[in-house]
XYZ file of C-alpha atoms in Angstrom:
689
model
C 86.125 97.512 95.542
C 83.711 99.618 97.581
C 80.442 99.458 98.902
C 77.601 100.518 101.251
C 78.099 99.861 104.439
C 74.643 99.341 106.734
C 75.420 102.740 107.817
C 75.303 104.166 104.376
C 78.930 105.045 104.994
C 81.819 103.758 100.947
C 84.582 101.554 102.168
C 87.179 100.515 100.935
C 86.942 96.432 100.161
C 90.481 94.291 100.223
C 88.370 92.214 96.728
C 89.856 93.326 93.285
C 86.765 95.967 91.122
C 83.695 94.507 89.364
C 82.727 94.332 85.660
C 80.393 95.988 86.379
C 82.031 98.730 88.012
C 85.164 98.133 85.072
C 82.675 98.739 82.835
C 80.604 102.170 84.966
C 83.676 103.778 84.966
C 84.528 103.111 81.307
C 81.034 104.902 80.648
C 82.328 108.195 82.384
C 85.511 108.118 80.631
C 83.490 108.251 77.361
C 80.381 110.811 78.278
C 82.210 112.216 80.769
C 83.793 116.448 79.809
C 87.432 115.823 79.596
C 88.873 118.144 82.527
C 89.800 121.248 80.842
C 86.485 121.175 78.654
C 84.995 121.065 81.383
C 86.642 123.986 82.975
C 85.749 126.615 79.382
C 88.842 128.150 81.418
C 91.402 128.480 84.676
C 88.608 129.175 86.874
C 90.766 128.304 89.631
C 93.511 131.347 88.734
C 92.304 135.077 89.959
C 91.509 137.578 88.088
C 92.367 140.452 90.446
C 95.392 138.888 92.586
C 97.220 141.618 95.088
C 100.454 142.161 93.602
C 102.970 142.289 94.789
C 101.102 138.721 96.620
C 103.492 135.530 97.297
C 103.312 132.820 94.998
C 101.989 129.801 94.073
C 103.694 127.289 93.821
C 100.857 124.652 91.736
C 100.238 125.222 88.453
C 97.525 122.259 86.628
C 93.484 122.339 87.498
C 91.532 121.455 90.562
C 90.321 118.520 90.858
C 85.747 118.324 91.315
C 83.089 116.063 91.475
C 82.125 112.547 93.240
C 83.800 109.857 92.442
C 82.368 106.381 90.624
C 80.787 106.651 94.046
C 79.281 109.078 94.150
C 81.911 110.793 97.566
C 83.838 113.497 97.538
C 87.387 113.021 97.608
C 90.056 115.693 98.991
C 91.485 115.916 102.261
C 90.896 117.260 105.939
C 92.837 120.002 108.121
C 89.758 119.033 111.269
C 92.047 122.296 112.375
C 93.709 125.511 112.742
C 93.669 129.028 113.452
C 92.598 131.090 111.145
C 92.775 134.637 113.305
C 94.527 133.529 116.016
C 96.567 136.613 115.950
C 92.916 138.590 117.276
C 93.430 136.083 120.333
C 94.847 136.797 123.400
C 95.222 139.898 123.031
C 95.699 140.649 119.268
C 99.528 140.509 119.933
C 100.067 136.701 120.885
C 100.715 135.311 117.902
C 101.902 137.983 115.144
C 101.428 138.866 111.132
C 97.743 138.508 109.624
C 96.403 136.123 107.210
C 95.793 138.611 105.100
C 95.413 142.939 104.782
C 93.930 145.157 102.542
C 96.000 146.624 102.513
C 97.943 143.865 101.631
C 101.039 141.397 102.054
C 103.301 143.739 103.276
C 101.064 144.705 105.988
C 99.413 141.352 106.369
C 103.560 139.450 106.714
C 104.853 141.811 109.273
C 106.694 140.718 113.269
C 104.634 142.857 115.646
C 105.705 146.126 116.511
C 107.687 145.083 120.065
C 109.936 142.526 118.291
C 111.729 145.092 116.661
C 114.608 145.341 116.384
C 115.585 142.384 116.914
C 114.013 140.263 118.242
C 115.107 142.017 121.742
C 111.145 141.971 123.850
C 110.254 138.830 121.590
C 108.683 137.157 125.267
C 106.861 134.878 124.822
C 109.500 133.049 122.005
C 111.722 133.285 124.414
C 109.056 131.151 126.128
C 108.344 128.386 123.393
C 111.930 128.245 121.464
C 113.598 129.074 123.710
C 117.582 130.721 123.742
C 116.843 134.458 124.168
C 113.957 135.288 121.406
C 115.858 137.242 119.495
C 115.350 136.980 115.922
C 115.274 138.872 112.339
C 111.266 140.699 113.162
C 111.607 141.540 108.863
C 108.754 139.248 106.919
C 107.968 140.924 103.456
C 109.531 140.028 101.321
C 112.562 138.281 103.074
C 111.242 136.446 105.226
C 114.347 135.837 106.815
C 113.991 133.763 110.452
C 110.241 133.049 110.067
C 108.024 131.669 108.872
C 109.823 128.503 110.468
C 108.481 124.974 112.304
C 109.779 125.546 115.438
C 108.873 129.723 115.847
C 105.139 129.492 117.576
C 104.703 133.100 117.774
C 104.227 134.094 113.774
C 101.565 133.401 110.628
C 102.000 130.609 109.273
C 97.693 130.992 107.557
C 98.651 134.344 105.499
C 95.270 133.068 103.281
C 97.892 132.954 100.210
C 99.813 129.755 101.603
C 95.892 128.365 102.098
C 95.540 128.044 98.844
C 98.395 126.423 97.759
C 97.169 123.970 100.259
C 93.591 123.720 98.766
C 95.413 123.780 95.141
C 97.245 120.433 96.191
C 94.276 118.758 97.013
C 92.794 119.598 100.938
C 88.671 120.567 101.129
C 87.933 121.029 104.066
C 89.567 123.550 106.976
C 87.882 124.001 110.008
C 88.773 126.648 111.011
C 88.931 127.044 114.936
C 88.569 130.175 116.480
C 90.707 130.091 119.524
C 91.782 132.660 122.480
C 92.468 132.962 126.793
C 91.424 135.143 129.371
C 94.070 134.215 131.220
C 96.509 133.867 129.238
C 96.126 137.158 127.716
C 96.071 139.351 130.965
C 98.842 137.950 131.455
C 101.066 138.589 128.868
C 102.559 142.592 128.852
C 101.525 143.686 125.208
C 97.872 143.569 124.678
C 96.092 145.566 121.951
C 92.368 145.009 123.024
C 90.797 143.825 125.681
C 90.681 140.102 127.017
C 87.550 139.253 127.580
C 87.027 135.892 125.340
C 84.016 135.437 123.509
C 83.726 139.344 121.958
C 87.209 137.638 120.455
C 85.285 134.894 119.281
C 83.133 137.388 117.450
C 85.863 138.953 116.356
C 87.484 136.403 114.583
C 84.552 135.083 113.268
C 83.879 138.490 111.299
C 87.586 137.999 109.974
C 87.125 135.375 108.661
C 84.337 136.244 106.692
C 85.769 139.149 105.266
C 88.819 136.739 104.677
C 85.730 134.704 102.021
C 85.244 138.381 100.424
C 88.655 139.458 100.033
C 89.436 135.644 98.145
C 85.553 136.745 96.429
C 86.819 139.982 94.467
C 89.914 138.305 93.278
C 87.344 136.131 91.305
C 85.344 138.996 89.747
C 82.009 139.264 93.208
C 80.620 136.970 95.767
C 80.777 133.542 96.275
C 83.229 133.326 93.077
C 86.203 131.934 95.315
C 87.691 129.781 95.900
C 87.602 129.972 100.007
C 83.708 129.379 100.693
C 82.971 128.750 104.801
C 79.663 126.290 105.232
C 76.893 125.460 108.267
C 75.488 122.388 106.211
C 77.396 119.030 105.784
C 75.042 119.519 102.304
C 76.608 122.893 101.388
C 79.835 121.240 102.419
C 79.742 118.836 99.072
C 78.494 121.352 96.646
C 81.507 123.185 97.446
C 83.881 120.518 97.302
C 82.227 119.020 94.175
C 82.682 122.269 91.868
C 85.965 121.346 93.964
C 86.308 124.374 96.512
C 87.322 125.089 99.361
C 84.927 124.126 102.375
C 85.676 126.125 106.280
C 83.402 125.709 108.789
C 83.986 126.984 111.762
C 84.798 125.800 115.553
C 85.678 126.970 118.807
C 88.149 126.081 120.871
C 88.132 127.968 124.215
C 88.586 128.420 127.354
C 85.692 129.428 129.581
C 83.201 129.441 126.072
C 79.991 131.342 126.998
C 81.653 132.770 130.696
C 81.376 129.045 131.600
C 84.882 129.881 134.136
C 84.505 128.173 137.729
C 86.420 130.260 141.058
C 86.603 127.169 144.020
C 84.971 125.317 142.173
C 81.872 127.879 142.213
C 80.508 128.174 138.385
C 79.920 131.114 137.126
C 77.334 130.709 134.711
C 73.949 129.298 133.748
C 71.996 126.843 131.976
C 70.842 129.965 129.778
C 74.117 131.391 130.254
C 74.697 127.953 128.629
C 71.478 128.506 125.561
C 72.448 132.060 124.453
C 75.584 130.373 124.376
C 74.922 128.046 121.767
C 71.921 129.806 119.619
C 74.975 133.035 119.139
C 77.633 131.033 118.183
C 75.022 128.680 116.203
C 74.374 131.743 114.267
C 77.911 133.064 114.144
C 77.831 129.223 112.063
C 80.142 127.596 114.127
C 79.239 123.588 113.777
C 82.029 122.556 115.870
C 83.498 123.124 119.423
C 85.277 122.798 122.146
C 83.665 122.958 126.167
C 86.838 123.163 127.739
C 90.670 123.863 126.780
C 93.964 123.868 129.388
C 91.596 125.141 133.192
C 89.495 123.286 134.188
C 85.943 124.977 134.213
C 82.468 125.339 135.200
C 81.803 122.988 132.066
C 84.702 120.801 132.087
C 88.053 118.751 133.548
C 91.623 119.214 131.129
C 93.486 116.831 129.473
C 96.875 118.209 132.147
C 99.541 119.223 129.548
C 102.871 118.095 130.660
C 106.211 119.321 131.922
C 107.834 123.198 131.864
C 104.491 123.659 129.728
C 101.740 122.006 131.732
C 103.504 123.423 135.531
C 103.069 126.967 133.349
C 99.251 125.737 132.395
C 98.097 124.746 136.213
C 99.806 127.639 137.462
C 97.087 130.058 134.886
C 94.578 127.612 136.324
C 94.930 128.561 139.556
C 94.585 132.355 138.598
C 92.079 132.041 136.979
C 89.879 129.394 139.019
C 91.677 129.840 142.945
C 91.864 126.270 142.080
C 95.019 124.107 141.259
C 94.666 120.883 139.138
C 93.528 117.924 141.039
C 94.319 114.225 140.336
C 93.600 110.519 141.041
C 93.973 106.554 139.937
C 92.640 106.306 137.013
C 90.544 103.842 136.284
C 90.562 102.353 133.934
C 92.608 102.184 130.647
C 92.727 105.326 130.189
C 94.776 108.260 131.815
C 95.608 112.313 131.335
C 99.296 113.659 130.476
C 101.476 113.061 133.174
C 101.558 116.599 134.768
C 105.534 116.771 134.957
C 107.429 118.710 137.867
C 109.287 120.538 135.497
C 110.088 124.893 137.308
C 108.312 127.087 134.960
C 109.001 130.956 134.739
C 105.083 131.190 135.041
C 105.808 130.718 139.696
C 107.133 133.829 140.302
C 102.870 134.937 139.738
C 101.961 132.377 142.178
C 100.623 135.096 145.234
C 103.686 134.881 148.499
C 103.297 131.842 150.323
C 101.255 130.140 147.166
C 103.741 126.079 145.964
C 102.159 124.139 142.662
C 101.559 121.555 144.474
C 103.402 117.785 144.040
C 101.491 114.841 142.589
C 102.156 111.400 142.119
C 102.903 109.780 139.832
C 99.727 106.758 140.467
C 97.830 109.263 140.437
C 97.138 110.278 136.398
C 92.880 111.502 136.264
C 91.999 114.381 136.413
C 89.152 114.477 139.507
C 86.862 116.563 137.730
C 84.879 115.252 135.492
C 81.947 116.629 133.216
C 79.856 118.553 135.153
C 76.119 118.459 135.704
C 76.776 122.607 133.397
C 79.024 120.505 131.511
C 76.302 117.961 130.095
C 73.910 120.199 129.731
C 75.924 121.191 127.814
C 77.103 118.304 124.863
C 73.209 117.489 124.612
C 72.185 121.589 123.993
C 74.764 120.766 121.383
C 73.792 117.468 120.601
C 69.751 119.861 119.640
C 71.703 122.057 117.739
C 73.391 118.739 115.886
C 76.304 120.852 116.703
C 80.202 118.862 116.693
C 81.770 118.383 119.644
C 85.321 118.292 120.103
C 86.636 115.629 123.216
C 90.655 116.427 122.741
C 91.416 117.940 126.231
C 88.870 117.147 128.029
C 90.177 114.916 131.286
C 89.824 111.520 130.103
C 87.039 111.360 133.029
C 85.046 113.757 131.351
C 85.394 112.335 127.395
C 84.156 108.933 129.793
C 80.759 110.571 130.857
C 80.379 112.513 127.175
C 80.700 109.083 125.087
C 78.373 107.793 127.490
C 76.046 110.022 126.759
C 76.189 109.347 122.470
C 75.578 105.800 122.763
C 73.234 106.499 124.847
C 71.408 108.071 122.200
C 73.808 107.088 118.619
C 74.550 110.206 118.785
C 77.908 110.775 115.596
C 79.037 114.227 115.988
C 81.814 113.741 117.941
C 85.132 114.779 116.364
C 88.381 113.810 117.879
C 90.875 116.540 116.128
C 94.338 116.755 116.538
C 95.633 114.052 118.620
C 94.946 115.296 122.309
C 92.459 112.402 123.214
C 92.676 109.120 124.792
C 94.737 106.274 121.779
C 92.506 104.433 123.689
C 89.383 105.838 123.614
C 89.436 105.533 119.625
C 86.719 102.822 118.742
C 84.491 103.737 120.658
C 84.419 107.449 118.607
C 84.463 104.649 115.178
C 81.616 102.797 117.134
C 78.750 106.363 117.479
C 80.093 107.550 113.955
C 82.259 109.699 114.545
C 85.787 111.425 113.247
C 89.111 111.260 113.432
C 92.608 113.776 112.931
C 96.201 113.080 113.997
C 98.390 115.802 114.813
C 100.662 117.385 111.131
C 103.329 115.169 113.186
C 106.644 114.236 110.940
C 106.270 112.133 108.850
C 108.389 108.859 110.322
C 105.556 109.716 113.669
C 102.560 110.233 111.499
C 102.423 107.419 109.732
C 103.858 105.542 112.799
C 100.790 106.607 114.215
C 98.123 105.972 111.243
C 99.327 102.136 110.555
C 98.922 101.026 114.081
C 94.945 102.614 113.613
C 94.615 101.240 110.033
C 92.618 97.827 111.241
C 90.062 100.447 112.718
C 89.933 102.157 110.061
C 88.974 99.425 108.151
C 86.986 97.893 110.180
C 84.541 100.928 110.848
C 84.998 102.318 106.878
C 86.323 105.464 107.318
C 89.387 108.088 105.857
C 91.343 110.134 108.253
C 92.193 113.572 108.996
C 95.086 115.824 109.776
C 95.327 118.302 112.411
C 97.819 120.953 111.800
C 97.051 122.719 114.860
C 98.896 126.415 113.040
C 98.810 129.500 114.611
C 98.558 127.144 117.604
C 102.258 127.564 119.698
C 102.522 123.443 118.861
C 104.996 123.493 117.341
C 105.725 121.646 113.929
C 107.108 119.029 111.211
C 111.347 119.442 110.998
C 112.982 118.862 107.840
C 113.801 116.120 107.721
C 117.216 117.161 105.895
C 118.013 117.199 102.590
C 119.617 113.846 102.780
C 117.731 111.709 104.042
C 116.261 108.356 102.472
C 112.765 109.227 100.240
C 112.520 112.837 100.822
C 110.374 114.434 98.388
C 111.714 115.649 95.169
C 110.028 118.924 93.112
C 107.990 119.430 91.628
C 105.746 116.032 92.002
C 103.172 115.038 91.841
C 99.597 115.994 93.127
C 97.548 112.970 94.528
C 94.532 112.936 92.308
C 97.552 113.652 89.980
C 96.161 116.677 88.045
C 98.755 118.752 89.255
C 102.441 119.496 89.372
C 103.905 121.774 92.572
C 107.088 123.050 93.119
C 108.544 124.200 95.184
C 107.053 127.098 96.900
C 108.028 131.093 97.370
C 107.467 134.125 98.909
C 109.071 137.068 97.959
C 112.192 136.745 98.591
C 112.211 133.747 99.993
C 111.841 129.632 98.795
C 111.294 127.052 101.208
C 111.051 123.584 100.308
C 110.371 121.186 102.905
C 113.372 118.496 103.123
C 116.046 121.195 105.025
C 112.773 123.340 106.249
C 110.391 122.057 107.710
C 106.748 122.351 107.255
C 107.398 126.129 108.067
C 103.652 127.804 107.339
C 99.792 126.335 105.555
C 101.914 126.395 102.311
C 103.833 123.045 102.582
C 100.733 120.764 103.523
C 100.787 119.727 100.519
C 104.502 118.686 100.355
C 104.390 117.231 104.067
C 101.783 115.150 102.045
C 104.449 114.427 99.973
C 106.594 112.524 102.173
C 104.402 111.391 104.362
C 104.048 108.937 100.577
C 107.466 108.805 100.522
C 108.047 107.456 103.716
C 104.660 105.939 105.433
C 103.521 104.742 101.046
C 100.363 105.424 98.988
C 98.040 103.358 101.517
C 98.051 106.222 104.519
C 97.960 108.655 101.821
C 94.840 107.306 100.626
C 92.723 107.273 104.022
C 93.367 110.951 103.952
C 92.458 110.859 100.267
C 88.711 109.533 101.655
C 89.120 111.739 104.587
C 86.720 114.850 102.834
C 84.086 112.079 102.601
C 83.935 110.537 106.146
C 84.503 113.746 108.006
C 80.682 114.674 106.375
C 79.915 111.409 107.057
C 79.507 112.600 110.341
C 78.200 115.697 110.116
C 75.807 114.658 108.239
C 74.484 111.966 110.001
C 74.495 114.388 113.137
C 72.326 116.778 111.234
C 70.120 113.284 110.453
C 69.743 112.340 113.935
C 66.532 112.265 115.824
C 66.773 112.434 119.463
C 64.657 108.504 119.815
C 61.170 108.326 121.743
C 61.584 107.646 125.656
C 58.464 104.945 125.954
C 59.415 105.161 130.155
C 58.911 108.321 130.682
C 56.452 109.414 133.364
C 54.658 105.802 133.089
C 54.281 103.689 136.028
C 57.251 102.406 138.537
C 56.914 100.065 141.080
C 60.564 98.354 143.134
C 61.230 96.023 145.503
C 61.620 98.851 147.798
C 62.371 102.250 148.351
C 64.266 103.629 150.489
C 63.386 106.028 153.863
C 63.852 109.545 154.622
C 61.844 111.875 155.562
C 63.330 114.925 153.347
C 62.997 113.403 150.384
C 61.408 111.134 148.861
C 63.040 107.650 147.042
C 59.910 106.468 145.187
C 60.665 104.624 141.844
C 58.479 106.522 140.195
C 61.181 109.406 140.779
C 63.644 107.452 137.842
C 61.555 107.966 134.664
C 59.835 111.587 135.478
C 62.696 113.106 132.661
C 64.925 114.994 135.770
C 68.289 113.986 137.175
C 67.140 116.153 139.590
C 65.490 113.126 140.874
C 66.265 109.494 141.760
C 64.698 106.102 142.514
C 67.622 104.448 145.745
C 66.378 101.133 147.012
C 67.413 99.629 149.847
C 70.691 98.482 151.181
C 71.110 95.255 150.627
C 70.916 92.733 147.295
C 68.365 91.097 145.165
C 66.370 94.633 144.384
C 64.717 95.354 140.734
C 62.514 98.592 139.548
C 59.581 97.695 137.481
C 58.540 99.580 134.655
C 55.244 99.509 133.283
C 54.921 100.905 129.751
C 51.269 100.876 129.032
C 51.528 98.799 125.797
C 53.721 96.139 124.033
C 56.314 97.551 122.377
C 59.517 96.337 120.058
C 62.167 97.222 122.649
C 65.590 97.175 121.428
C 67.527 100.065 124.001
C 67.552 100.009 127.725
C 69.992 103.725 128.698
C 70.904 104.323 133.352
C 71.915 106.762 134.844
C 72.829 106.158 137.905
C 73.957 107.236 140.472
C 77.061 106.503 142.906
C 75.155 103.596 144.849
C 75.102 101.154 141.098
C 74.616 98.240 140.248
C 78.116 96.006 139.736
C 75.756 93.376 138.323
C 72.292 93.112 137.204
C 70.096 92.164 134.468
C 67.534 93.823 132.332
C 64.561 91.773 132.072
C 61.227 91.698 129.605
C 57.753 90.672 129.983
C 54.821 90.890 128.316
C 52.289 89.960 130.705
C 54.328 91.078 134.267
C 54.956 87.048 134.903
C 56.725 85.765 132.674
C 60.684 87.645 132.320
C 63.777 86.774 130.421
C 66.665 88.647 130.173
C 66.852 90.155 126.795
C 71.047 92.142 129.049
C 73.016 91.353 131.486
C 76.602 92.451 132.787
C 79.093 91.205 135.889
C 80.571 93.912 135.831
C 78.668 97.733 135.771
C 81.232 99.701 136.668
C 78.613 102.269 137.582
C 77.888 106.229 134.766
C 75.483 106.084 131.990
C 74.886 102.464 130.451
C 73.784 101.362 127.551
C 71.948 97.873 126.530
C 71.760 97.404 123.507
C 69.733 93.431 122.234
C 67.886 92.156 118.922
C 63.377 93.567 119.484
C 61.933 91.657 121.805
C 58.127 92.075 122.009
C 57.730 93.918 125.972
C 54.869 95.979 128.086
C 56.734 95.577 131.307
C 60.834 96.114 131.877
C 62.555 95.443 134.894
C 66.371 96.494 135.993
C 67.474 93.590 137.955
C 70.083 94.418 140.544
C 72.803 90.613 142.047
C 75.196 92.749 143.283
C 76.418 95.251 143.965
C 79.324 98.019 143.436
C 79.257 100.235 146.521
C 78.297 99.432 150.440
C 74.499 100.812 149.394
C 71.742 100.305 147.417
C 71.227 100.385 144.149
C 70.493 104.028 143.248
C 69.116 105.107 139.759
C 68.841 108.509 138.279
C 66.384 107.411 134.731
C 65.736 104.582 133.182
C 65.162 104.782 129.108
C 63.056 102.621 127.140
C 63.710 102.892 123.927
C 62.058 100.730 120.156
C 65.137 102.074 118.424
């Protein structure tokens, strides 16, 4: 049966449907309109589709409304790049998702790829071989799009339409570019400023919405709907349409690069940048991608690609990646030592460093500016994408989110260490897996199924199409449990046949996931290989994604009862130039701190001024942290009771949660230091919720 959790989320149980639920379903069937009577007409078929154009290969009405529990249904692609052809200087990804001049103009190769692909430099780098291929797209499509061709358009609008018709109801369009890749690539037709490209891609996404609207008779009538809040998204999905969310994945957002470890942006730049992106409709974003920047360190790429990106890191920032031994089970990807042609771009006498195999974590985590950006996103109710962050940066980001009970966190395409999974679910976040082949996707989905059941959440996928990642290869015409055409959509209401564009017909069994239109075929392959349970979890993805988004929108920061309160301590480190007085830990800024003498058995006491029901205490440690300490409460300042304790503190930002208890006084009692120094706290927060 379905039930409602304490968080307000509905979830799947393991018991049979109750009699009441069955009666409710009977009433819905008896009293509710049938699909044919509700539709009135084939509303999903455009009246003015361009001719010629791609076929869709799907018949039947897309499902509308909600299920019996009031939940939306449908799949979530949490990571796609509709407009990547406009990034990287405009000539890295060839072809466009739409064109006012029609499909022949949209689906054509880059000019330098003619006549035989000899100058398809990036195709050669990413695919191997000599890069040669038949450049002709429409109408023959001899060599592209293909599952292993990373330089050609995979997101033509009609292919996205097929995915929507096949059951997808949320698409996150990540606006993407990289200024360094743009600057070093041989071919480009515009400048390399990242924010200029992001603005253009946002505009073109709105233009695509208008383009589709015109096919259906006017503004707001098309199936492609850009949404800016979760309620709007729910309304769109209930109408049977596709909710499109704008995200950003770029290496130097707001100009926040760093050169020789010196930030090239300020807090004012971050605020202005977040405000601008929010105004464009962006609601989720990455703070770093591929290169360390002024906000955070990245999770490395591996092998030859990692070497090439490390070269780009040096060219952009003046520093190579630096590693250290990891302090927990999480780790970044191994950089590897494979040779890359990119090394020839390094200055004379400069070489990519060697890396110790037992030092697999980026030394760079979330910077002070990065923390400011995270908190700025929280203020604006935006969702933080943690894929591509170093584990050090992710750990700190999750500390911040947990300390404030902020659920707006997304892992959208398998670039997060899997050991973070439960923490993401625990705070209320959403996770999607990269579009791996059906066997690999199923294996990972089943590995984490118990956690999804525990936290009552659905699942998503991140296609990363146009993202230079590679997609599922064909399993073969004779593979076991192969896709048989035609097949029915997951809801049972549509029939899906092979997809044809121009003179080419694609078959997932023999072509793999060559373009976006084959997403429904790939989901059917998952069903056949992995079973209905995996697909059911995916079908609950839209509801879970919107749960996370809606909870972030509704979040209200708790009142810090300790802010500006009177504080005393067992001791305070003396310094002729800087005060480390107790009040520095409750003054609302990380620019100051309280520090004790260099010995154990030290305490910091905070007088809240009145008695409150205290449920949560946050401690932002400086490097001198407490390994063993207690949170003690008192109503009179004399009799103390322990509300929470640990003997395994590791510094950073700690959040102590406990059953509410009346207290006027809160004492942090240090028992065992984690360093040779004393105890030192930037800020202590005390909350009633």
